Each structure stands twice: as structure tokens, then as C-alpha cells.
Coordinates of C-alpha atoms and ligand atoms in Angstrom, one line a residue:
X188 CA 19.6 -107.9 -102.4
X189 CA 18.1 -106.3 -99.4
X190 CA 18.3 -102.6 -99.5
X191 CA 19.0 -101.0 -96.2
X192 CA 16.6 -98.3 -95.0
X193 CA 18.2 -94.8 -95.1
X194 CA 19.2 -93.6 -91.7
X195 CA 21.0 -90.2 -91.4
X196 CA 21.7 -88.8 -88.0
X197 CA 25.0 -87.7 -86.2
X198 CA 25.5 -91.2 -84.9
X199 CA 24.4 -93.4 -87.7
X200 CA 24.5 -93.1 -91.5
X201 CA 23.1 -96.2 -93.3
X202 CA 21.7 -97.2 -96.6
X203 CA 21.6 -95.2 -99.8
X204 CA 21.5 -91.5 -98.9
X205 CA 18.7 -89.7 -100.7
X206 CA 19.5 -86.0 -100.4
X207 CA 16.2 -84.8 -101.9
X208 CA 14.3 -86.8 -99.3
X209 CA 16.5 -85.4 -96.5
X210 CA 15.9 -81.9 -97.6
X211 CA 12.1 -82.6 -97.2
X212 CA 12.3 -84.5 -94.0
X213 CA 14.7 -82.1 -92.3
X214 CA 12.9 -79.1 -93.7
X215 CA 16.1 -77.6 -95.3
X216 CA 16.3 -74.9 -97.9
X217 CA 18.1 -75.8 -101.0
X218 CA 20.8 -73.3 -102.1
X219 CA 19.3 -71.6 -105.1
X220 CA 20.6 -68.9 -107.6
X221 CA 19.3 -66.1 -105.3
X222 CA 21.5 -67.3 -102.5
X223 CA 24.5 -67.9 -104.8
X224 CA 24.1 -64.3 -106.1
X225 CA 24.2 -63.0 -102.6
X226 CA 27.3 -65.0 -101.8
X227 CA 29.0 -63.8 -105.0
X228 CA 28.2 -60.2 -104.3
X229 CA 30.3 -60.3 -101.2
X230 CA 32.8 -63.0 -102.0
X231 CA 33.5 -61.9 -105.6
X232 CA 33.3 -65.5 -106.7
X233 CA 31.4 -68.7 -106.0
X234 CA 33.4 -71.5 -104.4
X235 CA 33.6 -74.7 -106.5
X236 CA 31.8 -76.7 -103.8
X237 CA 28.9 -74.3 -104.2
X238 CA 29.0 -74.3 -108.0
X239 CA 29.0 -78.1 -108.0
X240 CA 26.2 -78.5 -105.5
X241 CA 28.3 -80.1 -102.8
X242 CA 27.3 -77.5 -100.3
X243 CA 23.7 -77.7 -101.4
X244 CA 21.3 -76.8 -98.6
X245 CA 21.0 -74.8 -95.4
X246 CA 18.9 -72.9 -93.0
X247 CA 18.3 -69.1 -92.9
X248 CA 20.9 -68.4 -95.5
X249 CA 19.0 -65.5 -97.1
X250 CA 18.5 -64.0 -93.7
X251 CA 22.2 -64.4 -92.5
X252 CA 23.5 -62.9 -95.8
X253 CA 21.0 -60.0 -95.6
X254 CA 22.0 -59.2 -92.1
X255 CA 25.6 -59.2 -93.2
X256 CA 24.8 -56.6 -95.8
X257 CA 23.2 -54.5 -93.1
X258 CA 26.4 -54.6 -91.1
X259 CA 25.2 -57.3 -88.7
X260 CA 28.1 -59.7 -89.3
X261 CA 27.8 -63.4 -88.6
X262 CA 30.5 -65.5 -86.9
X263 CA 31.3 -69.0 -88.1
X264 CA 31.0 -72.1 -86.0
X265 CA 32.1 -75.6 -86.9
X266 CA 33.8 -78.6 -85.2
X267 CA 35.5 -81.9 -85.0
X268 CA 34.8 -85.0 -83.1
X269 CA 38.3 -86.2 -82.0
X270 CA 38.1 -90.0 -82.2
X271 CA 40.5 -90.9 -85.0
X272 CA 42.6 -89.5 -87.8
X273 CA 41.4 -86.7 -90.1
X274 CA 40.3 -87.8 -93.6
X275 CA 39.6 -85.8 -96.7
X276 CA 35.9 -85.6 -95.9
X277 CA 36.8 -83.4 -92.9
X278 CA 39.2 -81.4 -94.9
X279 CA 36.6 -80.7 -97.6
X280 CA 34.4 -79.0 -95.0
X281 CA 37.2 -77.2 -93.3
X282 CA 38.8 -75.7 -96.4
X283 CA 35.4 -74.5 -97.4
X284 CA 35.0 -72.9 -94.0
X285 CA 38.4 -71.2 -94.5
X286 CA 37.1 -69.8 -97.7
X287 CA 34.0 -68.4 -95.9
X288 CA 36.2 -66.9 -93.2
X289 CA 38.5 -65.2 -95.8
X290 CA 35.7 -63.9 -98.0
X291 CA 33.4 -62.7 -95.2
X292 CA 36.2 -61.7 -92.9
X293 CA 34.7 -63.3 -89.9
X294 CA 35.5 -64.9 -86.6
X295 CA 35.4 -68.7 -86.4
X296 CA 34.7 -70.8 -83.3
X297 CA 36.0 -74.3 -83.7
X298 CA 34.7 -76.9 -81.3
X299 CA 36.6 -80.1 -80.4
X300 CA 34.1 -82.4 -78.8
X301 CA 36.3 -84.7 -76.7
X302 CA 33.4 -85.2 -74.3
X303 CA 31.2 -86.4 -77.2
X304 CA 33.7 -88.9 -78.4
X305 CA 34.5 -90.2 -74.9
X306 CA 30.8 -90.8 -74.3
X307 CA 30.0 -92.4 -77.7
X308 CA 33.1 -94.3 -78.5
X309 CA 34.9 -97.2 -76.9
X310 CA 38.0 -95.1 -76.2
X311 CA 39.5 -94.0 -73.0
X312 CA 39.7 -90.3 -72.0
X313 CA 43.5 -90.4 -72.6
X314 CA 43.1 -91.8 -76.1
X315 CA 40.6 -89.1 -76.9
X316 CA 43.0 -86.4 -75.7
X317 CA 45.7 -87.8 -78.0
X318 CA 43.3 -87.3 -80.9
X319 CA 42.5 -83.8 -79.8
X320 CA 46.2 -83.0 -80.1
X321 CA 46.5 -84.7 -83.5
X322 CA 43.3 -83.3 -85.0
X323 CA 44.2 -79.7 -83.9
X324 CA 47.3 -79.9 -86.0
X325 CA 45.1 -80.5 -89.1
X326 CA 42.8 -77.7 -88.3
X327 CA 45.7 -75.4 -87.9
X328 CA 47.2 -76.7 -91.2
X329 CA 44.0 -75.6 -93.0
X330 CA 45.4 -72.1 -92.5
X331 CA 42.6 -70.3 -90.6
X332 CA 43.3 -66.8 -89.6
X333 CA 44.9 -67.2 -86.1
X334 CA 43.7 -63.8 -85.0
X335 CA 40.1 -64.7 -85.8
X336 CA 39.9 -68.4 -85.0
X337 CA 39.2 -69.8 -81.6
X338 CA 39.4 -73.4 -80.6
X339 CA 37.1 -74.7 -77.9
X340 CA 37.9 -78.0 -76.3
X341 CA 34.8 -79.1 -74.4
X342 CA 36.4 -80.5 -71.3
X343 CA 39.2 -77.9 -71.2
X344 CA 36.8 -75.0 -71.6
X345 CA 34.2 -76.5 -69.3
X346 CA 34.4 -73.4 -67.1
X347 CA 32.7 -71.3 -69.8
X348 CA 30.8 -74.1 -71.6
X349 CA 29.0 -75.7 -68.7
X350 CA 27.1 -72.8 -67.4
X351 CA 25.7 -72.2 -70.9
X352 CA 25.1 -75.9 -71.6
X353 CA 22.8 -76.3 -68.6
X354 CA 20.7 -73.4 -69.8
X355 CA 20.2 -75.4 -73.1
X356 CA 19.8 -78.7 -71.4
X357 CA 17.0 -77.4 -69.1
X358 CA 14.9 -76.9 -72.2
X359 CA 15.4 -80.3 -73.7
X360 CA 13.4 -83.3 -72.6
X361 CA 14.6 -86.9 -72.7
X362 CA 11.7 -87.8 -75.0
X363 CA 12.9 -85.2 -77.5
X364 CA 16.4 -86.7 -77.4
X365 CA 15.0 -90.2 -78.0
X366 CA 12.9 -89.1 -80.9
X367 CA 15.7 -86.9 -82.5
X368 CA 18.7 -89.3 -82.2
X369 CA 16.9 -92.7 -82.0
X370 CA 18.0 -93.3 -78.5
X371 CA 16.5 -95.6 -75.9
X372 CA 16.6 -96.3 -72.2
X373 CA 20.0 -97.9 -72.5
X374 CA 21.9 -94.9 -73.8
X375 CA 24.3 -93.5 -71.2
X376 CA 23.2 -90.3 -69.5
X377 CA 26.2 -88.3 -70.8
X378 CA 25.2 -89.0 -74.4
X379 CA 21.7 -87.8 -73.6
X380 CA 23.1 -84.5 -72.3
X381 CA 25.7 -84.0 -75.0
X382 CA 23.7 -82.2 -77.6
X383 CA 23.5 -79.2 -75.2
X384 CA 27.3 -78.9 -75.5
X385 CA 27.2 -78.8 -79.2
X386 CA 24.6 -76.1 -79.1
X387 CA 26.8 -73.7 -77.0
X388 CA 29.3 -72.4 -79.5
X389 CA 26.3 -71.2 -81.6
X390 CA 25.9 -68.5 -79.0
X391 CA 29.0 -68.5 -76.7
X392 CA 30.5 -65.6 -78.6
X393 CA 27.4 -63.6 -77.8
X394 CA 27.9 -64.4 -74.1
X395 CA 31.6 -63.5 -74.3
X396 CA 31.1 -60.3 -76.2
X397 CA 27.8 -59.4 -74.5
X398 CA 26.3 -58.8 -78.0
X399 CA 23.6 -60.6 -80.0
X400 CA 25.2 -61.8 -83.2
X401 CA 24.1 -64.1 -86.1
X402 CA 25.9 -67.5 -86.4
X403 CA 26.5 -69.5 -89.6
X404 CA 27.4 -73.2 -89.2
X405 CA 29.1 -75.1 -92.1
X406 CA 28.6 -78.8 -91.6
X407 CA 27.8 -82.1 -93.2
X408 CA 24.1 -82.9 -93.3
X409 CA 24.2 -85.6 -90.6
X410 CA 24.8 -82.9 -87.9
X411 CA 21.5 -81.2 -88.7
X412 CA 19.8 -83.1 -85.9
X413 CA 21.8 -81.3 -83.3
X414 CA 21.2 -77.9 -84.8
X415 CA 17.5 -78.4 -85.3
X416 CA 17.3 -78.8 -81.6
X417 CA 19.7 -75.8 -81.1
X418 CA 17.5 -73.7 -83.3
X419 CA 14.4 -74.5 -81.3
X420 CA 16.0 -73.5 -78.0
X421 CA 18.2 -70.4 -78.7
X422 CA 15.4 -67.9 -79.2
X423 CA 14.1 -69.0 -75.8
X424 CA 17.5 -67.9 -74.4
X425 CA 17.4 -64.6 -76.2
X426 CA 19.7 -65.5 -79.2
X427 CA 19.2 -65.8 -82.9
X428 CA 18.6 -69.2 -84.4
X429 CA 21.9 -70.3 -86.0
X430 CA 21.9 -70.4 -89.8
X431 CA 23.6 -73.3 -91.5
X432 CA 25.2 -74.3 -94.8
X433 CA 25.3 -78.0 -95.4
X434 CA 27.1 -80.5 -97.6
X435 CA 26.6 -84.0 -98.8
X436 CA 29.1 -86.7 -97.8
X437 CA 32.3 -87.2 -99.6
X438 CA 32.0 -90.8 -100.7
X439 CA 34.0 -93.6 -98.9
X440 CA 36.6 -95.4 -101.0
X441 CA 34.4 -98.4 -101.6
X442 CA 31.5 -96.6 -103.2
X443 CA 28.9 -93.9 -102.9
X444 CA 26.8 -95.0 -100.0
X445 CA 27.3 -93.7 -96.5
X446 CA 30.1 -91.3 -95.4
X447 CA 33.8 -91.6 -95.0
X448 CA 34.7 -92.5 -91.5
X449 CA 38.0 -92.7 -89.7
X450 CA 36.8 -95.6 -87.6
X451 CA 36.0 -98.0 -90.5
X452 CA 38.2 -100.9 -91.4
X453 CA 39.4 -99.5 -94.7
X454 CA 40.0 -96.0 -93.7
X455 CA 39.5 -93.2 -96.1
X456 CA 42.3 -91.1 -97.4
X457 CA 43.9 -89.6 -94.4
X458 CA 45.4 -86.1 -94.0
X459 CA 48.7 -87.8 -93.0
X460 CA 48.9 -90.4 -95.8
X461 CA 52.1 -90.3 -97.8
X462 CA 52.2 -90.4 -101.6
X463 CA 52.5 -94.2 -101.7
X464 CA 49.6 -94.8 -99.3
X465 CA 47.3 -92.6 -101.4
X466 CA 48.4 -94.4 -104.6
X467 CA 47.7 -97.8 -103.1
X468 CA 44.4 -96.8 -101.6
X469 CA 43.1 -95.3 -104.8
X470 CA 44.4 -98.1 -107.0
X471 CA 43.2 -100.9 -104.7
X472 CA 40.0 -99.6 -103.2
X473 CA 38.5 -96.6 -105.0
X474 CA 35.3 -97.9 -106.6
X475 CA 35.5 -97.6 -110.3
X476 CA 32.6 -96.6 -112.6
X477 CA 34.6 -97.9 -115.6
X478 CA 33.8 -100.7 -117.9
X479 CA 34.6 -104.3 -116.9
X480 CA 37.3 -104.6 -119.6
X481 CA 39.3 -102.1 -121.5
X482 CA 37.4 -103.1 -124.7
X483 CA 34.1 -102.6 -123.1
X484 CA 35.1 -99.3 -121.5
X485 CA 36.3 -98.0 -124.9
X486 CA 33.1 -99.1 -126.5
X487 CA 30.5 -98.0 -123.9
X488 CA 32.5 -95.6 -121.6
X489 CA 32.4 -95.2 -117.8
X490 CA 30.1 -93.7 -115.3
X491 CA 31.6 -90.7 -113.5
X492 CA 28.6 -90.4 -111.2
X493 CA 29.5 -93.5 -109.3
X494 CA 33.3 -93.4 -109.9
X495 CA 34.9 -92.5 -106.6
X496 CA 38.1 -91.1 -108.1
X497 CA 36.0 -88.8 -110.3
X498 CA 33.9 -87.8 -107.3
X499 CA 37.1 -86.9 -105.3
X500 CA 38.2 -84.6 -108.0
X501 CA 34.7 -83.0 -108.0
X502 CA 34.5 -82.7 -104.2
X503 CA 37.9 -81.3 -103.5
X504 CA 40.9 -81.9 -105.7
X505 CA 40.1 -80.4 -109.1
X506 CA 39.4 -76.7 -108.8
X507 CA 39.3 -76.1 -112.5
X508 CA 35.7 -76.5 -113.9
X509 CA 36.9 -76.8 -117.5
X510 CA 39.3 -79.6 -116.6
X511 CA 36.7 -81.4 -114.6
X512 CA 34.2 -81.2 -117.5
X513 CA 36.8 -82.5 -119.9
X514 CA 37.6 -85.5 -117.7
X515 CA 33.9 -86.2 -117.3
X516 CA 33.4 -86.1 -121.0
X517 CA 36.4 -88.3 -121.8
X518 CA 35.6 -90.8 -119.1
X519 CA 32.0 -91.1 -120.3
X520 CA 32.9 -91.5 -123.9
X521 CA 35.5 -94.2 -123.0
X522 CA 38.4 -92.1 -124.2
X523 CA 39.8 -91.9 -120.7
X524 CA 40.5 -95.2 -119.0
X525 CA 40.0 -96.0 -115.3
X526 CA 43.7 -96.3 -114.9
X527 CA 44.3 -92.9 -116.3
X528 CA 41.6 -91.3 -114.2
X529 CA 43.1 -92.9 -111.1
X530 CA 46.6 -91.8 -111.9
X531 CA 45.4 -88.2 -112.4
X532 CA 43.4 -88.3 -109.1
X533 CA 46.4 -89.7 -107.2
X534 CA 48.6 -86.8 -108.5
X535 CA 46.0 -84.2 -107.5
X536 CA 45.4 -85.7 -104.0
X537 CA 49.1 -85.9 -103.4
X538 CA 49.7 -82.4 -104.6
X539 CA 47.0 -81.2 -102.2
X540 CA 48.2 -83.3 -99.2
X541 CA 51.9 -82.3 -99.7
X542 CA 50.9 -78.7 -99.0
X543 CA 48.6 -79.5 -96.2
X544 CA 51.3 -81.7 -94.5
X545 CA 53.9 -79.0 -94.9
X546 CA 51.7 -76.6 -92.9
X547 CA 50.8 -79.4 -90.5
X548 CA 54.5 -79.9 -89.6
X549 CA 54.7 -76.3 -88.3
X550 CA 51.3 -76.4 -86.7
X551 CA 52.6 -77.3 -83.2
X552 CA 54.4 -74.1 -82.9
X553 CA 51.4 -71.9 -83.5
X554 CA 48.6 -73.9 -81.9
X555 CA 48.5 -71.8 -78.7
X556 CA 47.5 -68.8 -80.8
X557 CA 44.3 -70.6 -81.7
X558 CA 43.1 -71.8 -78.4
X559 CA 40.3 -69.7 -77.0
X560 CA 41.4 -67.6 -74.1
X561 CA 38.6 -67.2 -71.6
Ligands
LIG170 N1 29.7 -83.7 -83.6 C1 30.7 -83.4 -84.6 C2 31.4 -84.8 -85.0 O1 31.2 -85.8 -84.4 C3 31.6 -82.4 -84.2 C4 31.1 -81.0 -84.1 C5 30.9 -80.3 -83.0 C6 30.6 -80.3 -85.2 N2 30.3 -79.1 -83.3 C7 30.2 -79.0 -84.7 C8 30.6 -80.5 -86.6 C9 29.7 -78.0 -85.5 C10 30.1 -79.5 -87.4 C11 29.6 -78.3 -86.9 O2 32.2 -84.7 -85.8

């Protein structure tokens, strides 16, 4: 079999993702005990996604946490590319971001990149707007503090975004864009410009409040390309480099390679899936690390490392470390069968989504509280 070369950038994830290699190539810092201690000091606890190494790397985390201790509070910035339904990979990042907001009591700027998705996807402007509306419901449903959360929709907030984006864009050459994103002469000019828009929320709050403030960006590792560029430029405009906290990809249903994507044929588990849909997707498609037959499984056990159901529990749906360890042990030993693991995972996902969907139903009524007024 021909193994695909690893490619990880915002517009392409291919091959087997080797996170150690990415840390080296991107020049990331791994989250170590020292950083975890600093987080715990403020938060009083360490989020499961940190304990489990799912958020595992970042940039300037020591610095941003030390500044916080000195009273120089950071704001959070994350975002969503509205081109399809929200899946549990998005939710994983956003629920973690909510935890950060609650624990560090900070403002969150949440960008909806309708311009980006229009420029990169084969969708009309109107279709993208429909996804902005839909996706906003999910972000509201996560339960961010409405008093401290501000939605930026790129084309709607163009009046405040554009003057800042051109300041960034003036400092980026086409050759840098080609090298960073793997573009060539045939990419449309909008997509060449776009990274400037994604840079802006990392300092827009400083513009609005006329105050230099640190920024912390929670994101999946593929977005690092944008923020490497952002970090090069912001000091030239008089702002801090944004810090980041980065996670690995929640595996797609079919197995561990790549990332879950809402535009794939077999969609991941979606925020709006009902109990039956979740059940069918897990039973039918979730890659199993179990033995080929029940006899074999009982004899040699399963492999939780490559088992997608187990990984979903680890990434998001099982908060209890003891329970997770027990499942891991029983699955490895062969005591727990694949069918049992799937059944448990289905219940956990459905429990989680039921609550999310309940809040999503009411989201429309409160959306306007979240949209940045400027
Ligand atoms: N480009 C991201 C996407 O396609 C959306 C995004 C914009 C984002 N700003 C962000 C993601 C900041 C994480 C952090 O999904």
C-alpha cells in the first residue's frame, strides 16, 4: 500500500498525522507539567482534554499565563468556517473554549469566516449565509457567557474588519502565502488575501478598547499556519503576538487518519443528529479496534488506541478518568466486547447531544446578544 505523505495546513489534511513531527516542523511548545500547574493554579482543576493530551501544544502559553497572574488578562479568540453542519470535532474545541472562558473569566471573540468559505468552497454566498445562521445556533448552544462573547461575521463586520485587515495584508507577500499554504498562480486572489482577515480578531479588541492586550487562541493544529503568519506581523503593528493552545484532530468515523469534516461523504457525528442517527453511524461506520471474531477478541483483546468509539469517549464524552481507564483495561483484555463499547459510546454521545440540542432550540432568541456591536 502506498502511504500518503503527511500534509497538514488549514486547507488540506492528508496522510497519517504525526503530531511529534508537526510540533517540530511548526516550532510549537508542548504543554508540559509546568504549564498545567499554572493553569491549575487559576482554574482549580485541569480540564480532561488537557489531562489526556488532546490539547497538547501551543505558543507562548507560559507568557500568557504569567501575564494573567500579573493582572494583564488575555482575551480568547476562536472561530468557525461556515460551510456545513457542525460536528463533534468542532464541539470538542468550543466546549473547551467555554471552560477557559469560565475559569479565566475572559472575553471571547468568535469569528465566522463566511468570506473564507465563499472563497474556498464551491458554494454560493447565499448558501454560506445559511450556514452562518445554522452554525451560530451551535455556538450559542455551547453556553458561552453572552455578556463576554462577541460574534464577528466577516462580511457583516467588514466596516471594522477591513481597515485592520489591509494593515496586515500590506505586510504579507504573495510568495509567503504560496510557501505557507501551498498555493500557486491559479488560486483566486480573494483566497490569497484571506489570511489577513483571520489575523484581525487577534488584535481587533485592542483597537476597539484602545488598549494593548494579550490574546489566546484555542484551535486545532491545522490552523497554526494562519497564526504563524499573524504572529510575525502583529508586533510590527504594535500588538502582542497571539498565544495559542492547540489540539489534535478528533478522528473521523472511518479511522484515525485525517480530521472529521462536514463536507465528507460519510459525515461525522453532527450536532443535530438524533439518537437513532448516532446509533447507526457508530454501529455502522465507527472503526473498531476489536478482534475479528468474538472468540479472538476474548482471547487477545482489542486495541483502544485505534478504536474510534473509545477515542470519542476519550476526546469528549467520558469525563470520568476512572471510568475511561476501566473501559480501556476491559477492552484491552477482551472482557469488554466491541458491541458493548459501541453501545456505551452511543449512550454517552446521545446524552451529551440531547443537552446541546435543548439549548440549541432556544438559541435563536438570544443570538442577538452575542453579535458584536460596533
Ligand atoms: N479558518 C477556520 C475554519 O475554517 C475558522 C476560524 C477563523 C478559526 N478564525 C479562527 C478557527 C480562529 C480557530 C481559531 O474552520
